[in-house]
């Protein structure tokens, strides 16, 4: 399979290594200094760039009839626009805040726990995420996905905030420390006890492998999909 890498930072290089180990060919390594030359030769593209480049990268894929897997976060105010453009161009698209197999299982666990805890109003939900100091957006896209998972499966919450929570808001604390790949914790606290679920990434390998697996799955397909489709977790 021929892969275009859109974003060639630390994650892009790990994705490249894993893709090559799995027998694929890299036909474009796009960074801020080069063009999209070679994109049209790709069977699929993987976008791990920066928030300011994501929309341009994804749009270029749809314009070149190349399905795209995007793990860039911090640009999702344009998500509906990209979905509409994908449908218009009959493209293929997977966008995820996190491609790790473990994190996607964690998403399911978070949603299940939210359903169980919904009747128990004595518990208050808070979240914490920790990432490396080079991460540009806060809170992380994974933390936002976790908050949405709680909101969609409980009538007790309607929004999330990084400020002092008001009423039905989930407070998310974002920390930037050293080279931490990613740690996410969901807490249910009451006056008598606490329940905590936590995912800790040890390196970038899991994110990169999941992105390559998603690209392998998406190649040749049209439509809007998620990691639940890729991993058959629905």
PDB file of C-alpha atoms in Angstrom:
ATOM      1  CA  UNK A   1       0.000   0.000   0.000  1.00  0.00           C
ATOM      2  CA  UNK A   2       1.222   3.516  -0.835  1.00  0.00           C
ATOM      3  CA  UNK A   3       0.912   5.962   2.062  1.00  0.00           C
ATOM      4  CA  UNK A   4       1.203   9.764   2.175  1.00  0.00           C
ATOM      5  CA  UNK A   5       2.365  11.129   5.525  1.00  0.00           C
ATOM      6  CA  UNK A   6       0.945  14.589   6.198  1.00  0.00           C
ATOM      7  CA  UNK A   7       3.037  15.846   9.097  1.00  0.00           C
ATOM      8  CA  UNK A   8       6.560  14.545   9.566  1.00  0.00           C
ATOM      9  CA  UNK A   9       7.349  15.263  13.192  1.00  0.00           C
ATOM     10  CA  UNK A  10       7.969  12.720  15.934  1.00  0.00           C
ATOM     11  CA  UNK A  11       4.679  10.901  15.340  1.00  0.00           C
ATOM     12  CA  UNK A  12       5.105  10.981  11.578  1.00  0.00           C
ATOM     13  CA  UNK A  13       8.491   9.307  11.856  1.00  0.00           C
ATOM     14  CA  UNK A  14       7.167   6.566  14.157  1.00  0.00           C
ATOM     15  CA  UNK A  15       4.252   5.982  11.766  1.00  0.00           C
ATOM     16  CA  UNK A  16       6.720   5.785   8.874  1.00  0.00           C
ATOM     17  CA  UNK A  17       8.805   3.133  10.622  1.00  0.00           C
ATOM     18  CA  UNK A  18       5.787   0.987  11.497  1.00  0.00           C
ATOM     19  CA  UNK A  19       4.291   1.357   8.008  1.00  0.00           C
ATOM     20  CA  UNK A  20       7.576   0.259   6.409  1.00  0.00           C
ATOM     21  CA  UNK A  21       7.845  -2.684   8.814  1.00  0.00           C
ATOM     22  CA  UNK A  22       4.348  -3.746   7.703  1.00  0.00           C
ATOM     23  CA  UNK A  23       5.422  -3.701   4.056  1.00  0.00           C
ATOM     24  CA  UNK A  24       3.995  -0.364   2.929  1.00  0.00           C
ATOM     25  CA  UNK A  25       5.596   2.357   0.817  1.00  0.00           C
ATOM     26  CA  UNK A  26       5.780   6.047   1.745  1.00  0.00           C
ATOM     27  CA  UNK A  27       5.147   8.240  -1.326  1.00  0.00           C
ATOM     28  CA  UNK A  28       4.977  11.639   0.410  1.00  0.00           C
ATOM     29  CA  UNK A  29       6.449  13.048   3.599  1.00  0.00           C
ATOM     30  CA  UNK A  30       4.688  16.406   3.910  1.00  0.00           C
ATOM     31  CA  UNK A  31       5.998  19.044   6.282  1.00  0.00           C
ATOM     32  CA  UNK A  32       5.802  22.852   6.241  1.00  0.00           C
ATOM     33  CA  UNK A  33       8.630  23.102   3.700  1.00  0.00           C
ATOM     34  CA  UNK A  34       7.348  20.966   0.807  1.00  0.00           C
ATOM     35  CA  UNK A  35       4.271  20.554  -1.402  1.00  0.00           C
ATOM     36  CA  UNK A  36       1.603  17.890  -1.911  1.00  0.00           C
ATOM     37  CA  UNK A  37       3.556  16.448  -4.846  1.00  0.00           C
ATOM     38  CA  UNK A  38       3.059  12.673  -4.701  1.00  0.00           C
ATOM     39  CA  UNK A  39      -0.241  12.771  -2.813  1.00  0.00           C
ATOM     40  CA  UNK A  40      -2.267  11.642  -5.831  1.00  0.00           C
ATOM     41  CA  UNK A  41      -0.122   8.472  -6.028  1.00  0.00           C
ATOM     42  CA  UNK A  42      -1.149   7.382  -2.517  1.00  0.00           C
ATOM     43  CA  UNK A  43      -3.744   4.748  -1.676  1.00  0.00           C
ATOM     44  CA  UNK A  44      -4.344   6.453   1.673  1.00  0.00           C
ATOM     45  CA  UNK A  45      -3.012   9.391   3.688  1.00  0.00           C
ATOM     46  CA  UNK A  46      -2.252   9.699   7.397  1.00  0.00           C
ATOM     47  CA  UNK A  47      -2.430  13.202   8.866  1.00  0.00           C
ATOM     48  CA  UNK A  48      -0.558  13.853  12.112  1.00  0.00           C
ATOM     49  CA  UNK A  49       0.271  17.504  11.566  1.00  0.00           C
ATOM     50  CA  UNK A  50      -0.688  20.627  13.528  1.00  0.00           C
ATOM     51  CA  UNK A  51      -4.115  22.261  14.049  1.00  0.00           C
ATOM     52  CA  UNK A  52      -3.397  25.056  11.557  1.00  0.00           C
ATOM     53  CA  UNK A  53      -2.500  22.590   8.777  1.00  0.00           C
ATOM     54  CA  UNK A  54      -5.125  19.889   9.305  1.00  0.00           C
ATOM     55  CA  UNK A  55      -7.959  21.388   7.254  1.00  0.00           C
ATOM     56  CA  UNK A  56      -5.663  22.077   4.284  1.00  0.00           C
ATOM     57  CA  UNK A  57      -4.199  18.564   4.467  1.00  0.00           C
ATOM     58  CA  UNK A  58      -7.570  16.837   4.694  1.00  0.00           C
ATOM     59  CA  UNK A  59      -9.041  18.994   1.915  1.00  0.00           C
ATOM     60  CA  UNK A  60      -6.089  18.175  -0.344  1.00  0.00           C
ATOM     61  CA  UNK A  61      -6.765  14.472   0.190  1.00  0.00           C
ATOM     62  CA  UNK A  62     -10.419  14.772  -0.796  1.00  0.00           C
ATOM     63  CA  UNK A  63      -9.462  16.857  -3.848  1.00  0.00           C
ATOM     64  CA  UNK A  64      -7.020  14.121  -4.899  1.00  0.00           C
ATOM     65  CA  UNK A  65      -9.445  11.231  -4.238  1.00  0.00           C
ATOM     66  CA  UNK A  66      -7.247   9.884  -1.434  1.00  0.00           C
ATOM     67  CA  UNK A  67      -8.928   8.563   1.753  1.00  0.00           C
ATOM     68  CA  UNK A  68      -7.424  10.115   4.866  1.00  0.00           C
ATOM     69  CA  UNK A  69      -6.896   9.111   8.481  1.00  0.00           C
ATOM     70  CA  UNK A  70      -6.437  12.157  10.721  1.00  0.00           C
ATOM     71  CA  UNK A  71      -5.098  12.088  14.263  1.00  0.00           C
ATOM     72  CA  UNK A  72      -4.498  15.837  14.498  1.00  0.00           C
ATOM     73  CA  UNK A  73      -6.475  17.540  17.253  1.00  0.00           C
ATOM     74  CA  UNK A  74      -7.310  21.163  17.994  1.00  0.00           C
ATOM     75  CA  UNK A  75      -9.101  21.861  14.671  1.00  0.00           C
ATOM     76  CA  UNK A  76     -12.493  20.245  15.272  1.00  0.00           C
ATOM     77  CA  UNK A  77     -14.474  23.473  14.913  1.00  0.00           C
ATOM     78  CA  UNK A  78     -14.087  22.660  11.192  1.00  0.00           C
ATOM     79  CA  UNK A  79     -15.037  18.966  11.538  1.00  0.00           C
ATOM     80  CA  UNK A  80     -18.591  19.295  10.151  1.00  0.00           C
ATOM     81  CA  UNK A  81     -17.206  21.290   7.230  1.00  0.00           C
ATOM     82  CA  UNK A  82     -14.733  18.498   6.440  1.00  0.00           C
ATOM     83  CA  UNK A  83     -17.436  15.831   6.745  1.00  0.00           C
ATOM     84  CA  UNK A  84     -19.592  17.747   4.251  1.00  0.00           C
ATOM     85  CA  UNK A  85     -16.616  18.139   1.888  1.00  0.00           C
ATOM     86  CA  UNK A  86     -15.833  14.423   2.193  1.00  0.00           C
ATOM     87  CA  UNK A  87     -19.412  13.529   1.268  1.00  0.00           C
ATOM     88  CA  UNK A  88     -19.362  15.998  -1.622  1.00  0.00           C
ATOM     89  CA  UNK A  89     -16.158  14.460  -3.002  1.00  0.00           C
ATOM     90  CA  UNK A  90     -17.227  10.895  -2.123  1.00  0.00           C
ATOM     91  CA  UNK A  91     -14.066  10.512  -0.088  1.00  0.00           C
ATOM     92  CA  UNK A  92     -13.034   8.302   2.800  1.00  0.00           C
ATOM     93  CA  UNK A  93     -12.381   9.784   6.234  1.00  0.00           C
ATOM     94  CA  UNK A  94     -11.500   8.693   9.757  1.00  0.00           C
ATOM     95  CA  UNK A  95     -10.798  11.348  12.377  1.00  0.00           C
ATOM     96  CA  UNK A  96      -9.963  10.289  15.916  1.00  0.00           C
ATOM     97  CA  UNK A  97      -8.575  12.044  18.960  1.00  0.00           C
ATOM     98  CA  UNK A  98      -6.608   8.873  19.655  1.00  0.00           C
ATOM     99  CA  UNK A  99      -5.825   5.800  17.526  1.00  0.00           C
ATOM    100  CA  UNK A 100      -4.421   3.638  20.320  1.00  0.00           C
ATOM    101  CA  UNK A 101      -6.198   0.291  20.727  1.00  0.00           C
ATOM    102  CA  UNK A 102      -5.997   0.665  24.515  1.00  0.00           C
ATOM    103  CA  UNK A 103      -7.462   4.162  24.464  1.00  0.00           C
ATOM    104  CA  UNK A 104     -10.377   3.094  22.278  1.00  0.00           C
ATOM    105  CA  UNK A 105     -11.137   0.277  24.730  1.00  0.00           C
ATOM    106  CA  UNK A 106     -10.851   2.932  27.464  1.00  0.00           C
ATOM    107  CA  UNK A 107     -13.413   5.060  25.608  1.00  0.00           C
ATOM    108  CA  UNK A 108     -15.861   2.141  25.725  1.00  0.00           C
ATOM    109  CA  UNK A 109     -15.166   1.541  29.418  1.00  0.00           C
ATOM    110  CA  UNK A 110     -15.710   5.247  30.113  1.00  0.00           C
ATOM    111  CA  UNK A 111     -19.096   5.215  28.364  1.00  0.00           C
ATOM    112  CA  UNK A 112     -20.170   2.042  30.182  1.00  0.00           C
ATOM    113  CA  UNK A 113     -19.153   3.465  33.551  1.00  0.00           C
ATOM    114  CA  UNK A 114     -21.033   6.703  32.799  1.00  0.00           C
ATOM    115  CA  UNK A 115     -24.220   4.712  32.202  1.00  0.00           C
ATOM    116  CA  UNK A 116     -23.786   2.812  35.476  1.00  0.00           C
ATOM    117  CA  UNK A 117     -23.061   5.980  37.467  1.00  0.00           C
ATOM    118  CA  UNK A 118     -25.826   8.106  35.955  1.00  0.00           C
ATOM    119  CA  UNK A 119     -28.410   7.401  38.726  1.00  0.00           C
ATOM    120  CA  UNK A 120     -25.932   8.207  41.516  1.00  0.00           C
ATOM    121  CA  UNK A 121     -25.950  11.986  41.861  1.00  0.00           C
ATOM    122  CA  UNK A 122     -23.700  11.927  44.928  1.00  0.00           C
ATOM    123  CA  UNK A 123     -20.674  11.393  42.647  1.00  0.00           C
ATOM    124  CA  UNK A 124     -18.987  14.266  40.837  1.00  0.00           C
ATOM    125  CA  UNK A 125     -16.982  13.623  37.644  1.00  0.00           C
ATOM    126  CA  UNK A 126     -13.603  15.254  37.073  1.00  0.00           C
ATOM    127  CA  UNK A 127     -10.879  14.480  34.543  1.00  0.00           C
ATOM    128  CA  UNK A 128      -7.130  14.964  34.314  1.00  0.00           C
ATOM    129  CA  UNK A 129      -4.871  14.669  31.285  1.00  0.00           C
ATOM    130  CA  UNK A 130      -1.074  14.882  31.190  1.00  0.00           C
ATOM    131  CA  UNK A 131       1.006  15.305  28.033  1.00  0.00           C
ATOM    132  CA  UNK A 132       4.452  16.367  26.873  1.00  0.00           C
ATOM    133  CA  UNK A 133       5.296  20.060  26.747  1.00  0.00           C
ATOM    134  CA  UNK A 134       5.307  20.111  22.916  1.00  0.00           C
ATOM    135  CA  UNK A 135       1.571  19.389  22.710  1.00  0.00           C
ATOM    136  CA  UNK A 136      -0.113  22.482  21.263  1.00  0.00           C
ATOM    137  CA  UNK A 137      -3.747  22.049  22.300  1.00  0.00           C
ATOM    138  CA  UNK A 138      -5.291  21.778  25.760  1.00  0.00           C
ATOM    139  CA  UNK A 139      -7.242  19.938  26.878  1.00  0.00           C
ATOM    140  CA  UNK A 140      -6.277  16.997  24.696  1.00  0.00           C
ATOM    141  CA  UNK A 141      -8.671  15.714  22.079  1.00  0.00           C
ATOM    142  CA  UNK A 142      -8.753  12.428  23.994  1.00  0.00           C
ATOM    143  CA  UNK A 143      -9.896  14.232  27.159  1.00  0.00           C
ATOM    144  CA  UNK A 144     -12.622  16.005  25.202  1.00  0.00           C
ATOM    145  CA  UNK A 145     -13.740  12.647  23.750  1.00  0.00           C
ATOM    146  CA  UNK A 146     -13.877  11.203  27.267  1.00  0.00           C
ATOM    147  CA  UNK A 147     -15.956  14.146  28.476  1.00  0.00           C
ATOM    148  CA  UNK A 148     -18.337  13.745  25.538  1.00  0.00           C
ATOM    149  CA  UNK A 149     -18.605  10.033  26.356  1.00  0.00           C
ATOM    150  CA  UNK A 150     -19.826  10.903  29.848  1.00  0.00           C
ATOM    151  CA  UNK A 151     -22.164  13.677  28.639  1.00  0.00           C
ATOM    152  CA  UNK A 152     -23.795  11.435  26.028  1.00  0.00           C
ATOM    153  CA  UNK A 153     -24.390   8.627  28.536  1.00  0.00           C
ATOM    154  CA  UNK A 154     -25.536  10.615  31.550  1.00  0.00           C
ATOM    155  CA  UNK A 155     -28.171  13.313  32.040  1.00  0.00           C
ATOM    156  CA  UNK A 156     -26.093  14.863  34.839  1.00  0.00           C
ATOM    157  CA  UNK A 157     -23.673  16.772  32.596  1.00  0.00           C
ATOM    158  CA  UNK A 158     -24.025  19.042  29.583  1.00  0.00           C
ATOM    159  CA  UNK A 159     -20.545  20.465  29.002  1.00  0.00           C
ATOM    160  CA  UNK A 160     -16.895  20.441  30.058  1.00  0.00           C
ATOM    161  CA  UNK A 161     -14.649  23.257  31.229  1.00  0.00           C
ATOM    162  CA  UNK A 162     -11.050  23.917  32.234  1.00  0.00           C
ATOM    163  CA  UNK A 163     -12.255  26.652  34.591  1.00  0.00           C
ATOM    164  CA  UNK A 164     -14.153  26.347  37.855  1.00  0.00           C
ATOM    165  CA  UNK A 165     -17.108  24.104  36.954  1.00  0.00           C
ATOM    166  CA  UNK A 166     -20.617  25.510  37.180  1.00  0.00           C
ATOM    167  CA  UNK A 167     -23.613  23.253  37.679  1.00  0.00           C
ATOM    168  CA  UNK A 168     -23.549  20.453  35.116  1.00  0.00           C
ATOM    169  CA  UNK A 169     -20.005  20.950  33.789  1.00  0.00           C
ATOM    170  CA  UNK A 170     -17.162  18.413  33.907  1.00  0.00           C
ATOM    171  CA  UNK A 171     -13.877  19.928  35.009  1.00  0.00           C
ATOM    172  CA  UNK A 172     -10.810  18.903  32.961  1.00  0.00           C
ATOM    173  CA  UNK A 173      -7.343  19.649  34.299  1.00  0.00           C
ATOM    174  CA  UNK A 174      -4.601  19.709  31.644  1.00  0.00           C
ATOM    175  CA  UNK A 175      -0.939  19.354  32.610  1.00  0.00           C
ATOM    176  CA  UNK A 176       2.123  19.606  30.362  1.00  0.00           C
ATOM    177  CA  UNK A 177       5.110  17.746  31.793  1.00  0.00           C
ATOM    178  CA  UNK A 178       8.369  16.683  30.133  1.00  0.00           C
ATOM    179  CA  UNK A 179       8.027  13.923  27.551  1.00  0.00           C
ATOM    180  CA  UNK A 180       4.831  12.273  28.847  1.00  0.00           C
ATOM    181  CA  UNK A 181       3.145  10.545  25.824  1.00  0.00           C
ATOM    182  CA  UNK A 182      -0.329  10.753  27.362  1.00  0.00           C
ATOM    183  CA  UNK A 183      -2.111   9.917  30.618  1.00  0.00           C
ATOM    184  CA  UNK A 184      -5.874  10.278  31.086  1.00  0.00           C
ATOM    185  CA  UNK A 185      -7.835   9.792  34.299  1.00  0.00           C
ATOM    186  CA  UNK A 186     -11.580   9.903  34.907  1.00  0.00           C
ATOM    187  CA  UNK A 187     -12.614  10.334  38.548  1.00  0.00           C
ATOM    188  CA  UNK A 188     -15.987   9.870  40.228  1.00  0.00           C
ATOM    189  CA  UNK A 189     -15.740  11.460  43.670  1.00  0.00           C
ATOM    190  CA  UNK A 190     -18.197  11.430  46.571  1.00  0.00           C
ATOM    191  CA  UNK A 191     -17.839  12.263  50.263  1.00  0.00           C
ATOM    192  CA  UNK A 192     -17.476   8.559  51.105  1.00  0.00           C
ATOM    193  CA  UNK A 193     -15.312   7.162  48.279  1.00  0.00           C
ATOM    194  CA  UNK A 194     -13.875   7.583  44.802  1.00  0.00           C
ATOM    195  CA  UNK A 195     -13.917   5.521  41.624  1.00  0.00           C
ATOM    196  CA  UNK A 196     -11.117   6.041  39.097  1.00  0.00           C
ATOM    197  CA  UNK A 197     -10.326   4.694  35.647  1.00  0.00           C
ATOM    198  CA  UNK A 198      -7.022   5.559  34.017  1.00  0.00           C
ATOM    199  CA  UNK A 199      -5.108   5.004  30.792  1.00  0.00           C
ATOM    200  CA  UNK A 200      -1.347   5.547  30.622  1.00  0.00           C
ATOM    201  CA  UNK A 201       0.544   5.490  27.325  1.00  0.00           C
ATOM    202  CA  UNK A 202       4.168   4.389  27.690  1.00  0.00           C
ATOM    203  CA  UNK A 203       5.305   5.606  24.261  1.00  0.00           C
ATOM    204  CA  UNK A 204       4.015   6.720  20.848  1.00  0.00           C
ATOM    205  CA  UNK A 205       4.034   3.198  19.384  1.00  0.00           C
ATOM    206  CA  UNK A 206       0.391   2.452  20.197  1.00  0.00           C
ATOM    207  CA  UNK A 207      -0.871   5.660  18.577  1.00  0.00           C
ATOM    208  CA  UNK A 208       1.213   5.055  15.454  1.00  0.00           C
ATOM    209  CA  UNK A 209       0.275   1.378  15.064  1.00  0.00           C
ATOM    210  CA  UNK A 210      -3.414   2.207  15.446  1.00  0.00           C
ATOM    211  CA  UNK A 211      -3.154   4.903  12.776  1.00  0.00           C
ATOM    212  CA  UNK A 212      -1.512   2.498  10.335  1.00  0.00           C
ATOM    213  CA  UNK A 213      -4.122  -0.187  11.056  1.00  0.00           C
ATOM    214  CA  UNK A 214      -6.852   2.407  10.465  1.00  0.00           C
ATOM    215  CA  UNK A 215      -5.222   3.405   7.167  1.00  0.00           C
ATOM    216  CA  UNK A 216      -5.053  -0.241   6.068  1.00  0.00           C
ATOM    217  CA  UNK A 217      -8.753  -0.619   6.891  1.00  0.00           C
ATOM    218  CA  UNK A 218      -9.821   2.639   5.182  1.00  0.00           C
ATOM    219  CA  UNK A 219      -7.932   2.186   1.886  1.00  0.00           C
ATOM    220  CA  UNK A 220     -10.432   1.754  -0.954  1.00  0.00           C
ATOM    221  CA  UNK A 221     -13.445   2.777   1.150  1.00  0.00           C
ATOM    222  CA  UNK A 222     -15.770   5.768   0.896  1.00  0.00           C
ATOM    223  CA  UNK A 223     -17.637   7.379   3.763  1.00  0.00           C
ATOM    224  CA  UNK A 224     -17.140   8.646   7.310  1.00  0.00           C
ATOM    225  CA  UNK A 225     -15.903   6.111   9.845  1.00  0.00           C
ATOM    226  CA  UNK A 226     -14.492   5.904  13.370  1.00  0.00           C
ATOM    227  CA  UNK A 227     -12.103   3.668  15.260  1.00  0.00           C
ATOM    228  CA  UNK A 228     -15.127   1.751  16.516  1.00  0.00           C
ATOM    229  CA  UNK A 229     -15.646   0.652  12.912  1.00  0.00           C
ATOM    230  CA  UNK A 230     -11.967  -0.222  12.453  1.00  0.00           C
ATOM    231  CA  UNK A 231     -11.773  -2.262  15.663  1.00  0.00           C
ATOM    232  CA  UNK A 232     -15.352  -3.613  15.474  1.00  0.00           C
ATOM    233  CA  UNK A 233     -16.142  -2.176  18.910  1.00  0.00           C
ATOM    234  CA  UNK A 234     -19.701  -1.049  18.114  1.00  0.00           C
TER     235      UNK A 234
END
